[in-house]
mmCIF file of C-alpha atoms in Angstrom:
data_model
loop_
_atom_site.group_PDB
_atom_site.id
_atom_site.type_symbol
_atom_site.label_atom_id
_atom_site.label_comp_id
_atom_site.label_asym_id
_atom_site.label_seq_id
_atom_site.Cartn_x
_atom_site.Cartn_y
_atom_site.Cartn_z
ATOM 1 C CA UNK A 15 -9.222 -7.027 25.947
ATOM 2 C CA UNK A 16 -12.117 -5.732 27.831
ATOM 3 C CA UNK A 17 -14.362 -5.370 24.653
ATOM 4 C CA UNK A 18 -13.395 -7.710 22.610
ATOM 5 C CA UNK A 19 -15.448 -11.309 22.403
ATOM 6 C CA UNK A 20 -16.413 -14.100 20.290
ATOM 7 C CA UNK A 21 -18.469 -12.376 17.383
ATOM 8 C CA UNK A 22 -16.861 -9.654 16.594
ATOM 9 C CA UNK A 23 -14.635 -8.716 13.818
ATOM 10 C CA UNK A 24 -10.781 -8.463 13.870
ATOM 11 C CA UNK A 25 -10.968 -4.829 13.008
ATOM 12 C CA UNK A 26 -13.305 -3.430 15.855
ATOM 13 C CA UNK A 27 -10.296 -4.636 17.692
ATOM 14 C CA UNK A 28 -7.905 -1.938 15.467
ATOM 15 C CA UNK A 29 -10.392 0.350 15.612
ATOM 16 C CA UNK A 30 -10.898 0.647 19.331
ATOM 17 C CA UNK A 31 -7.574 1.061 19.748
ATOM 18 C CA UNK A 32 -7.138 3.805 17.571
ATOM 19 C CA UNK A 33 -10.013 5.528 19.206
ATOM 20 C CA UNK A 34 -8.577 5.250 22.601
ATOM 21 C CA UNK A 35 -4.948 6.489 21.297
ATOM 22 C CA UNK A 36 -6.324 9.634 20.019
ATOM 23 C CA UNK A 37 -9.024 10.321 22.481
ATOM 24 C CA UNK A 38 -7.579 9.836 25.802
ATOM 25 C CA UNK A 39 -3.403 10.414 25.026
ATOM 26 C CA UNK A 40 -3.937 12.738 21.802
ATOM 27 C CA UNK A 41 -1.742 10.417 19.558
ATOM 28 C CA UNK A 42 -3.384 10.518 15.836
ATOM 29 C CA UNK A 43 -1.093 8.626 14.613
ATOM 30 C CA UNK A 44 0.392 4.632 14.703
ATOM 31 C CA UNK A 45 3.445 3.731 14.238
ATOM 32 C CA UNK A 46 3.089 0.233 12.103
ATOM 33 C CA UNK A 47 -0.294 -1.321 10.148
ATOM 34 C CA UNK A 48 -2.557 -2.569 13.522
ATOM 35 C CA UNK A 49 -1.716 -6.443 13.679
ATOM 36 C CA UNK A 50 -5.361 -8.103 14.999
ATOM 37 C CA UNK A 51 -5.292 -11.642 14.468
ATOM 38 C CA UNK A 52 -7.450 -14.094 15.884
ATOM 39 C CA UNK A 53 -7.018 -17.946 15.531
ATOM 40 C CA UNK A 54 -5.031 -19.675 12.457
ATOM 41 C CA UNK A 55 -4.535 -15.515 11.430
ATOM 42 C CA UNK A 56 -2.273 -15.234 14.769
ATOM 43 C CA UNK A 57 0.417 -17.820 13.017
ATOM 44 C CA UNK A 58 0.524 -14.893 10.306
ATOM 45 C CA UNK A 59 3.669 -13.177 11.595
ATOM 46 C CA UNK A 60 3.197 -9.699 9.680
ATOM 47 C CA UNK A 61 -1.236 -9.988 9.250
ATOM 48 C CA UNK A 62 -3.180 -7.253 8.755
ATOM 49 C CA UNK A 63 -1.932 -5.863 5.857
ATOM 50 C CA UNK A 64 -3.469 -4.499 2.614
ATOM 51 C CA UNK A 65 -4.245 -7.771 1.593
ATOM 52 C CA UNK A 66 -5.757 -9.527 5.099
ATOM 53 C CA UNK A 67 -7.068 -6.109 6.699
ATOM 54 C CA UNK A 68 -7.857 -7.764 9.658
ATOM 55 C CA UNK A 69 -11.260 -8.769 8.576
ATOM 56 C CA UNK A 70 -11.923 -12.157 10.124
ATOM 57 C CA UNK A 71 -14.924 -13.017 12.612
ATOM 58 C CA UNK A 72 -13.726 -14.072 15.680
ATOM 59 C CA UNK A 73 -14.986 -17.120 16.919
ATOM 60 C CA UNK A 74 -15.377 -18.440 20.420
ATOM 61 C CA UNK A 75 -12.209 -20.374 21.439
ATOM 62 C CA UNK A 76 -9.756 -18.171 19.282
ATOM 63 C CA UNK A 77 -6.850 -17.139 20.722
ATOM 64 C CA UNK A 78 -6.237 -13.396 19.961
ATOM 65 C CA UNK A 79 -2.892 -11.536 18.882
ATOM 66 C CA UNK A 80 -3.089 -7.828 19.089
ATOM 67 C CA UNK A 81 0.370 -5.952 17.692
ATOM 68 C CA UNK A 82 -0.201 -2.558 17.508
ATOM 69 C CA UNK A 83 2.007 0.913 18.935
ATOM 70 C CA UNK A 84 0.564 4.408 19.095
ATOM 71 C CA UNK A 85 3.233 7.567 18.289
ATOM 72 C CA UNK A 86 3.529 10.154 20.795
ATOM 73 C CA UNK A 87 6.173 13.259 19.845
ATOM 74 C CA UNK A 88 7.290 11.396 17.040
ATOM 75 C CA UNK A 89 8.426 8.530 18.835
ATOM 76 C CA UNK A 90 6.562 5.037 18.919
ATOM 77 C CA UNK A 91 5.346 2.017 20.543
ATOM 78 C CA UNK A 92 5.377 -1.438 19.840
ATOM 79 C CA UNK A 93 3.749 -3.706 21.703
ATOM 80 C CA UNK A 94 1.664 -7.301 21.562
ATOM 81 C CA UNK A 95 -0.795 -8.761 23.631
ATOM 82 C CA UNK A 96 -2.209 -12.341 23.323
ATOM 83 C CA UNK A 97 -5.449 -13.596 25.604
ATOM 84 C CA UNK A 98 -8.458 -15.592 24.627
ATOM 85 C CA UNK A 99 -11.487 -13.938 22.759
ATOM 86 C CA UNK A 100 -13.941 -15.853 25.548
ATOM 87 C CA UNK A 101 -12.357 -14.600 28.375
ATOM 88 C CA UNK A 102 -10.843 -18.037 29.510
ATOM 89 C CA UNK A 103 -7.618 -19.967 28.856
ATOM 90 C CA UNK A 104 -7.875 -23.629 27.670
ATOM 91 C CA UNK A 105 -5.476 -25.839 29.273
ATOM 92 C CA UNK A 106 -3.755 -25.774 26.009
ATOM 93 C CA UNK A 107 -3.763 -22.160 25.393
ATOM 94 C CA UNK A 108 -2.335 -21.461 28.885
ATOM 95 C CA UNK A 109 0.199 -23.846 28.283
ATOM 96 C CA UNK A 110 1.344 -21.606 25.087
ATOM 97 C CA UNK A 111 0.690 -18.724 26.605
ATOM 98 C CA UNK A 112 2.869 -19.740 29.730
ATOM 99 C CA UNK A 113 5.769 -21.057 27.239
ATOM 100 C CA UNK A 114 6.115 -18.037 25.981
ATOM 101 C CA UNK A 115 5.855 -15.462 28.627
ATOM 102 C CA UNK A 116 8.468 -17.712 30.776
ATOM 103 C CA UNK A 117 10.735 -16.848 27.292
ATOM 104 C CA UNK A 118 10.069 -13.004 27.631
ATOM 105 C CA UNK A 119 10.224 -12.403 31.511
ATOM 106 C CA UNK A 120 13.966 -15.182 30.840
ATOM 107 C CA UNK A 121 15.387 -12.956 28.623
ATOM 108 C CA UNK A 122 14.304 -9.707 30.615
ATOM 109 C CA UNK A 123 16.088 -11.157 33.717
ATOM 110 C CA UNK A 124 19.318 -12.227 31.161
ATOM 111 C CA UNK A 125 19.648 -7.981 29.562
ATOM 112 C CA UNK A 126 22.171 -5.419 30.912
ATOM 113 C CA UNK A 127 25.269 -4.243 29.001
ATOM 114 C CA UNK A 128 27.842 -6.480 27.769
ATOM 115 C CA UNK A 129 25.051 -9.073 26.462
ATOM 116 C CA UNK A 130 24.514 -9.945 22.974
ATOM 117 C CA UNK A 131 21.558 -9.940 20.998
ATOM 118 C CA UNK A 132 22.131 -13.453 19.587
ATOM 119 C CA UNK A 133 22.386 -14.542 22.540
ATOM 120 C CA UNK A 134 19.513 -13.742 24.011
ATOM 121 C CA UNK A 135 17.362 -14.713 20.887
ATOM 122 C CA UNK A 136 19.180 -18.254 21.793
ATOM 123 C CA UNK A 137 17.833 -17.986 25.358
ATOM 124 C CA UNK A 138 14.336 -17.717 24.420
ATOM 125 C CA UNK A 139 14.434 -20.389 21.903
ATOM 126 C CA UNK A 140 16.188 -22.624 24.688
ATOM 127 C CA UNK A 141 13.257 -21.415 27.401
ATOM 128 C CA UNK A 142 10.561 -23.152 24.069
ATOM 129 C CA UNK A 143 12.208 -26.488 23.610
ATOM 130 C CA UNK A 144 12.465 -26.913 27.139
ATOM 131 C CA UNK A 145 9.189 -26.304 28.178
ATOM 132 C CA UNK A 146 7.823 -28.106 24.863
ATOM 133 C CA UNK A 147 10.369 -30.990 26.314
ATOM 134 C CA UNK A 148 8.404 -30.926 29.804
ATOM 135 C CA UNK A 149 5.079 -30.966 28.324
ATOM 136 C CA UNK A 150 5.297 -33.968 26.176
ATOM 137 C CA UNK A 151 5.796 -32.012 22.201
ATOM 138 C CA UNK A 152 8.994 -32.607 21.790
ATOM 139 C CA UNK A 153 10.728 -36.096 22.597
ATOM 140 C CA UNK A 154 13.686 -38.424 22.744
ATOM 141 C CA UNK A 155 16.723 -36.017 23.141
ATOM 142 C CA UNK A 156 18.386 -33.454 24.773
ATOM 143 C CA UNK A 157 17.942 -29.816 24.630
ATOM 144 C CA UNK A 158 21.415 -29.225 23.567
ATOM 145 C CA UNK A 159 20.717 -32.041 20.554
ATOM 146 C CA UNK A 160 17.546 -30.427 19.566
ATOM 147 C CA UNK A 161 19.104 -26.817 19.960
ATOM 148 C CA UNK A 162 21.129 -28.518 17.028
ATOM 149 C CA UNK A 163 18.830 -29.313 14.962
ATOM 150 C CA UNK A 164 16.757 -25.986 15.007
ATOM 151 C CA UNK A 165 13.503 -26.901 17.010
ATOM 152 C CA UNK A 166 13.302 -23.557 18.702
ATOM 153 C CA UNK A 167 12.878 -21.690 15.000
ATOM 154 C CA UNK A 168 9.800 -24.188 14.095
ATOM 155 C CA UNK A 169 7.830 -22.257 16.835
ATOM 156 C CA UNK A 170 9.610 -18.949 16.733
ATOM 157 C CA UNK A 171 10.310 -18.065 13.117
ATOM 158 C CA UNK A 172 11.160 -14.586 13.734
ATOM 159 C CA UNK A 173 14.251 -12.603 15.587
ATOM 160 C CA UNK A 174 13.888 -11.749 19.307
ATOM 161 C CA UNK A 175 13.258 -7.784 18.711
ATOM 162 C CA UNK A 176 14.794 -5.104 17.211
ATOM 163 C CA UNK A 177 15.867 -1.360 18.322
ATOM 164 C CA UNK A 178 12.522 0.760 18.556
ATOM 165 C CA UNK A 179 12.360 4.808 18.852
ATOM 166 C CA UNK A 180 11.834 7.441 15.974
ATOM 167 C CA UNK A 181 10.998 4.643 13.999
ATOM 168 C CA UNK A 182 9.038 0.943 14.500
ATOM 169 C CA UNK A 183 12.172 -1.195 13.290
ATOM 170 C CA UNK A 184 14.975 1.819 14.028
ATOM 171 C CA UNK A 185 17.961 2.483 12.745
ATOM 172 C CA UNK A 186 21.358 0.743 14.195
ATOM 173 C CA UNK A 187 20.929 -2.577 14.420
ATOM 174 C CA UNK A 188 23.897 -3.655 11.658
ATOM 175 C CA UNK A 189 26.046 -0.585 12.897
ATOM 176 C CA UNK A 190 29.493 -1.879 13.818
ATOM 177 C CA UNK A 191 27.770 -4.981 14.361
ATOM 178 C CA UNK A 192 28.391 -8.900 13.798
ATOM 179 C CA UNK A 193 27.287 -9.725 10.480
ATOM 180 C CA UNK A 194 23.676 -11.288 9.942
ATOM 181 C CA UNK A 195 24.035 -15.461 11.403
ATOM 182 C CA UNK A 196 22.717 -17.359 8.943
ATOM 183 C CA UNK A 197 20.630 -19.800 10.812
ATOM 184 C CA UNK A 198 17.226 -20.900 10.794
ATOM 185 C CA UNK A 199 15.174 -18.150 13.462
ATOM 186 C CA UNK A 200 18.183 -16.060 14.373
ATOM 187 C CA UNK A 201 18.897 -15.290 10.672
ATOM 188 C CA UNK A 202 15.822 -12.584 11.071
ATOM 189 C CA UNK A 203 17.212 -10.996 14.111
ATOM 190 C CA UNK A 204 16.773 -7.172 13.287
ATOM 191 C CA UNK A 205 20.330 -6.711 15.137
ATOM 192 C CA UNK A 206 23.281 -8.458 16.214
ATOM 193 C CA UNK A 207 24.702 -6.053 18.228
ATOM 194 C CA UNK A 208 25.877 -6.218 22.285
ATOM 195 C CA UNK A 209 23.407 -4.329 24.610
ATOM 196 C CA UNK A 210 24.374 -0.997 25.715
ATOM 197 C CA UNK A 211 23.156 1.562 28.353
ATOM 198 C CA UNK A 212 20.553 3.808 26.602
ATOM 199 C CA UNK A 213 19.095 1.126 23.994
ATOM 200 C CA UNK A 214 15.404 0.385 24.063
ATOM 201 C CA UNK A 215 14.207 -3.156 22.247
ATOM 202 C CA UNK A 216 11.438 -4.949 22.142
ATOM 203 C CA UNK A 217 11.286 -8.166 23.490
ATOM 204 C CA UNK A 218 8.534 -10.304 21.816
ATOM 205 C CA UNK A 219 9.370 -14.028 21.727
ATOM 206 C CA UNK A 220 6.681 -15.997 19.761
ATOM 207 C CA UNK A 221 4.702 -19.758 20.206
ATOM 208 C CA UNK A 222 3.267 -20.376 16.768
ATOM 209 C CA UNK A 223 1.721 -23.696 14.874
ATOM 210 C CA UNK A 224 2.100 -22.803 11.497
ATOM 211 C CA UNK A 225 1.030 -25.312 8.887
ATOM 212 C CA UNK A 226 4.339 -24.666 6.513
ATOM 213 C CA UNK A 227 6.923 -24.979 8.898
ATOM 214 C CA UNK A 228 5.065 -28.029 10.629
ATOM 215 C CA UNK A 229 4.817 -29.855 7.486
ATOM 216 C CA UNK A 230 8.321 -29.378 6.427
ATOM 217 C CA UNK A 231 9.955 -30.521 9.890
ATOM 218 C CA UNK A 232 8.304 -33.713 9.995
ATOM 219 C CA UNK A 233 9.747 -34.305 6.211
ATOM 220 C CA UNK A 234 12.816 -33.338 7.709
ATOM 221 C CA UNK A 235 13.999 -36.617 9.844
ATOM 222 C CA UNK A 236 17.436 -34.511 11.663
ATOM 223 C CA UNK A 237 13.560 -32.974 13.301
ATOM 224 C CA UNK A 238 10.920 -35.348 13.114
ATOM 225 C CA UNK A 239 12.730 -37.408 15.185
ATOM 226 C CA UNK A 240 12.465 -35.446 18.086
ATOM 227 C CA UNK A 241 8.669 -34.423 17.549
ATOM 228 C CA UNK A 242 5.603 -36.281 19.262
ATOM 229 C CA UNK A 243 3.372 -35.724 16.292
ATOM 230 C CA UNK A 244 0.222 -36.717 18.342
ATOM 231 C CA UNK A 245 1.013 -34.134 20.655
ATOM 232 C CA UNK A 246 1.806 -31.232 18.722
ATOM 233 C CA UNK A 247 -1.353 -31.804 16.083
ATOM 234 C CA UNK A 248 -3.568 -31.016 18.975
ATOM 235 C CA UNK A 249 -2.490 -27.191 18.259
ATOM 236 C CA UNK A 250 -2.045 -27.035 14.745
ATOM 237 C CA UNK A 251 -5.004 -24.385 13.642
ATOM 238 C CA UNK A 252 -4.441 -22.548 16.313
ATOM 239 C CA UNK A 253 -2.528 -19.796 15.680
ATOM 240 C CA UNK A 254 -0.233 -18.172 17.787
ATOM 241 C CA UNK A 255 0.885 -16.470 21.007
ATOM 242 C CA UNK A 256 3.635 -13.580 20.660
ATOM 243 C CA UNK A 257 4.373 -11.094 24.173
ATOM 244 C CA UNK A 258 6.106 -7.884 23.094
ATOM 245 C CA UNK A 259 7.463 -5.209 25.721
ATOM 246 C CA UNK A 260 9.581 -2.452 24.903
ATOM 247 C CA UNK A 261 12.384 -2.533 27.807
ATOM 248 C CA UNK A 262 15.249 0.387 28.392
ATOM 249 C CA UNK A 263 18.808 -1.283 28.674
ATOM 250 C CA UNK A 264 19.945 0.407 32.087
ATOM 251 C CA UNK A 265 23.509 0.566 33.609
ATOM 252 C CA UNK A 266 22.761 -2.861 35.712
ATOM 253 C CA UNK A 267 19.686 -4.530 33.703
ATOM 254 C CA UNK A 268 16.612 -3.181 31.729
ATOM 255 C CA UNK A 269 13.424 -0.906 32.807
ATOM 256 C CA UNK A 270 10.278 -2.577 31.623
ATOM 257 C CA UNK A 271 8.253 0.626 29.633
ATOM 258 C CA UNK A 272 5.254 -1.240 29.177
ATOM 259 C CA UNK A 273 4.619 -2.058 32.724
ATOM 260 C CA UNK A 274 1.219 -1.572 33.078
ATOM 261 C CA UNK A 275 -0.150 -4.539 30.967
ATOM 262 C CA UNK A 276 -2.120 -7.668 32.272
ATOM 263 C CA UNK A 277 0.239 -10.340 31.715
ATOM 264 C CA UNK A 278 -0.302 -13.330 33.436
ATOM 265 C CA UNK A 279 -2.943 -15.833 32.814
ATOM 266 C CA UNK A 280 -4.990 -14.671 35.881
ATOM 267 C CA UNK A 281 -4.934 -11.367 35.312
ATOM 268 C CA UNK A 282 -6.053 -11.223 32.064
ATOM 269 C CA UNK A 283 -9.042 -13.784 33.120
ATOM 270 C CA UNK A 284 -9.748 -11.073 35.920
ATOM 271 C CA UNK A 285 -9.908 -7.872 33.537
ATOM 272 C CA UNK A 286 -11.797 -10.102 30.814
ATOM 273 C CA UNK A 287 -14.390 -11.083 33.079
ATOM 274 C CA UNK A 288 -14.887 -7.776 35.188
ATOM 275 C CA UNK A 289 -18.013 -6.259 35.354
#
């Protein structure tokens, strides 16, 4: 966060990270491709691959989407961060931002045993269309009706989290498990298995404005009817925000592992603009 600023390229962003990995906690290796996105690229759910190597110029106003996890003894993180490349949230950016932490800190509070997965994918995508609801992007209904009609997966296209240890996306998650629901959003949940003592997930609910999935729900009128077009156009190019923590499932709730993170709006305005 600290080094990164308008001008810059995507990949300094990889690269510093890499750096620090190896030179201050001895971990050569990572345990996924280095996700650096920076505007429009952030709405790019799996960027940085072979093909867009994380190679863009950021530009002052992007919003930035760092998804990257260092091993250590052959086990590995996963975590994202999202903050602005100036240094300062727009009103619209903290709005996102806010959305979707208020999602991830939700569902925290939600985990212990006994829980399902599903459900609390469902949570987070409830926690969206309610705040979207508040500020004015999504209209003329109830949360229940829009629930219905799959709003939440238009801005989170992607499953909640998945199990993370020896491996990125580990092993488990379809193990005496409900089958796969085959729903808009929830149909990519990694895992639709009931939390136990011992697990360790990510939890990385997303806010994106991606041009395909805008453009087919307003020529889809169970949706468009519940979408203030005006409103939500004012963040289309814009990318994406996506908070990731790995968490521990504990016997009477979870133990946040990546505690030590700026997460709130203020305090990653304070660490960007410290001297």
């Amino acid at each position: 966060m600290k080094m990164m600023r308008p001008g810059r390229m995507e990949y300094e962003g990889e690269a510093t990270f890499k750096h620090y990995a190896y030179m201050k906690g001895g971990m050569r290796f990572v345990g996924y491709t280095c996700i650096c996105a920076s505007g429009n690229n952030a709405a790019v759910l799996h960027y940085g691959h072979a093909g867009e190597p994380n190679d863009k110029r950021v530009n002052d106003g992007d919003m930035l989407l760092f998804d990257m996890g260092a091993e250590y003894a052959g086990y590995t993180a996963d975590i994202t961060a999202s903050f602005p490349a100036n240094g300062r949230f727009t009103e619209n950016q903290k709005f996102v931002y806010n959305t979707c932490l208020k999602a991830n800190k939700n569902v925290q509070a939600a985990m212990r045993p006994g829980v399902t997965w599903p459900d609390m994918h469902r949570l987070a995508e409830r926690t969206i269309v309610e705040e979207f609801i508040k500020e004015g992007l999504l209209v003329n209904g109830t949360v229940e009706e829009m629930t219905a009609a799959y709003m939440g997966a238009i801005f989170m296209p992607h499953g909640l989290g998945h199990l993370i240890g020896l491996d990125v996306h580990d092993v488990g998650g379809y193990v005496n498990a409900p089958p796969r629901i085959d729903e808009p959003g929830i149909r990519y949940l990694r895992t639709t298995r009931t939390l136990e003592e011992g697990m360790v997930v990510t939890v990385e609910p997303g806010v994106y404005f991606g041009d395909a999935l805008l453009d087919a729900a307003y020529a889809n009128p169970a949706q468009s009817k519940f979408m203030n077009k005006e409103r939500i156009e004012q963040f289309r190019g814009t990318g994406g925000v996506r908070i990731e923590d790995g968490v521990a499932v504990t016997a009477n709730g979870v133990e946040l592992l990546s505690h030590n993170i700026p997460r709130t709006v203020e305090e990653i305005e304070a660490l960007m603009n410290r001297s």
